[in-house]
């Protein structure tokens, strides 16, 4: 039998487990189940990165938001847009296959924060992706031919799927978007072979469930807690970590109580969807502080002992460190300006609410830090084990906040807040690339973004580089030790995507998808209109 197992059955569970240690390929969202987005590759390093050059660019023929993380396996790169999946040669950029996704026209008025897709998962000869109209599908890796397609939710209620599935312990796991639409969040498990629905975990607790007493009446039914980003996985503990978003409506007085499990991280068994532990960052959250970007799994020395932790730069402005075996809170410190809470009580794990937070909840018109887009938005940070720092694009802005009366209408925003966008600081940068110590929240260095803040992800490498991109389109490499910019190249549109690196034939490549959009295109200032739209994949290597 073994001799018959060809590439069609590769990307086994073991390959996925080893992904972060095999720099020749990128098999998972997060460049490893630990989400560290770290590659040991160092052919491109602080000394020679100035000689980096684009080697190819590929047009995605799509002018929407480009937030796809490329997957690279066995000499093929897989990239998604909202309406297509493409397979490319990662060395030449030549298209191998392209499959279109058909979507109903009325789906486009619904998707809250950009028309987009964040990438694929691969496993045993199949490719898995989600679609904006809330379906999950499997395709043949070699041809892109559709193998199965399953409906996860009714998109007409405002639910959408935008993120890469996670394959853990042989199960395809997906989340759902739509927390602004009075929906009820959930996480699904699917059989990779057939698409059979295996389990569903609702992220707002019903009255007869554990945590059900944290919601008045039937408020859990429109209670939000969307699950719109990909989780992380610790195969040794067999725990999947998945983040949840805001409560619905935003107005917290419409749902008095902690509202489990909004704005939380859930640790679950991938086979069954059983909840093993949870930690809630923002009980009864009024501020749209989604905790959907679950963070990184890191083994850190704390008090002389190596601890297996999960560290998250939460949208609420605090950097958290949790023991990922049991959810014990080890540290929580602000990494940006915060005024809704004075601190996080390490004993109870709960925020100590500020005076300004009390005023907000009483209906006064106040200015809240961080803003609705958070101290950091959805794009992930990366980890460099040699510096022990987390590299994240952080945001320096507030928002005017005042409660209003929530009114539910199917397929429309259900906020209960007088929403007036964000407030930019007058004499300070609007955002930074920050090198954060997870235990203190303090930045060792920050590189200010000169124009718009960046919503791009970061990539860390053994060459002591941090790769990221600007909303205005510049792709760049920064010295991980001091924040000095060492390389910059203007791509054809704004960058809001996630760089990856891999090595083929002894050569290191770095790839990023360019294409403006996303939440910042909705909230940014007039300078964003100077950035041309249009998605393309850019790949760089040394001369
Ligand atoms: Ca790998
Ligand atoms: Ca939200």
PDB file of C-alpha atoms in Angstrom, residues 287 339 355-368 398-404 417-421 423:
ATOM      1  CA  UNK A 287     -17.010  48.407  22.110  1.00  0.00           C
ATOM      2  CA  UNK A 339      -9.170  54.155  28.816  1.00  0.00           C
ATOM      3  CA  UNK A 355     -14.844  55.944  35.170  1.00  0.00           C
ATOM      4  CA  UNK A 356     -15.116  56.675  31.457  1.00  0.00           C
ATOM      5  CA  UNK A 357     -16.461  53.169  30.843  1.00  0.00           C
ATOM      6  CA  UNK A 358     -19.154  53.773  33.481  1.00  0.00           C
ATOM      7  CA  UNK A 359     -20.119  57.017  31.724  1.00  0.00           C
ATOM      8  CA  UNK A 360     -20.297  55.222  28.366  1.00  0.00           C
ATOM      9  CA  UNK A 361     -22.579  52.566  29.791  1.00  0.00           C
ATOM     10  CA  UNK A 362     -24.773  55.273  31.333  1.00  0.00           C
ATOM     11  CA  UNK A 363     -25.317  56.796  27.879  1.00  0.00           C
ATOM     12  CA  UNK A 364     -22.937  59.771  28.010  1.00  0.00           C
ATOM     13  CA  UNK A 365     -21.078  60.822  24.855  1.00  0.00           C
ATOM     14  CA  UNK A 366     -17.439  59.894  25.511  1.00  0.00           C
ATOM     15  CA  UNK A 367     -14.172  59.238  23.657  1.00  0.00           C
ATOM     16  CA  UNK A 368     -12.983  55.651  24.060  1.00  0.00           C
ATOM     17  CA  UNK A 398     -10.023  56.484  19.631  1.00  0.00           C
ATOM     18  CA  UNK A 399     -13.730  56.682  18.782  1.00  0.00           C
ATOM     19  CA  UNK A 400     -16.661  58.799  19.864  1.00  0.00           C
ATOM     20  CA  UNK A 401     -19.038  56.516  21.729  1.00  0.00           C
ATOM     21  CA  UNK A 402     -22.646  57.012  22.674  1.00  0.00           C
ATOM     22  CA  UNK A 403     -25.397  54.486  23.162  1.00  0.00           C
ATOM     23  CA  UNK A 404     -28.536  54.535  21.023  1.00  0.00           C
ATOM     24  CA  UNK A 417     -24.643  52.781  19.177  1.00  0.00           C
ATOM     25  CA  UNK A 418     -24.520  56.200  17.523  1.00  0.00           C
ATOM     26  CA  UNK A 419     -21.688  55.106  15.235  1.00  0.00           C
ATOM     27  CA  UNK A 420     -19.487  57.957  13.973  1.00  0.00           C
ATOM     28  CA  UNK A 421     -16.300  56.166  12.880  1.00  0.00           C
ATOM     29  CA  UNK A 423     -10.912  59.741  15.695  1.00  0.00           C
TER      30      UNK A 423
END
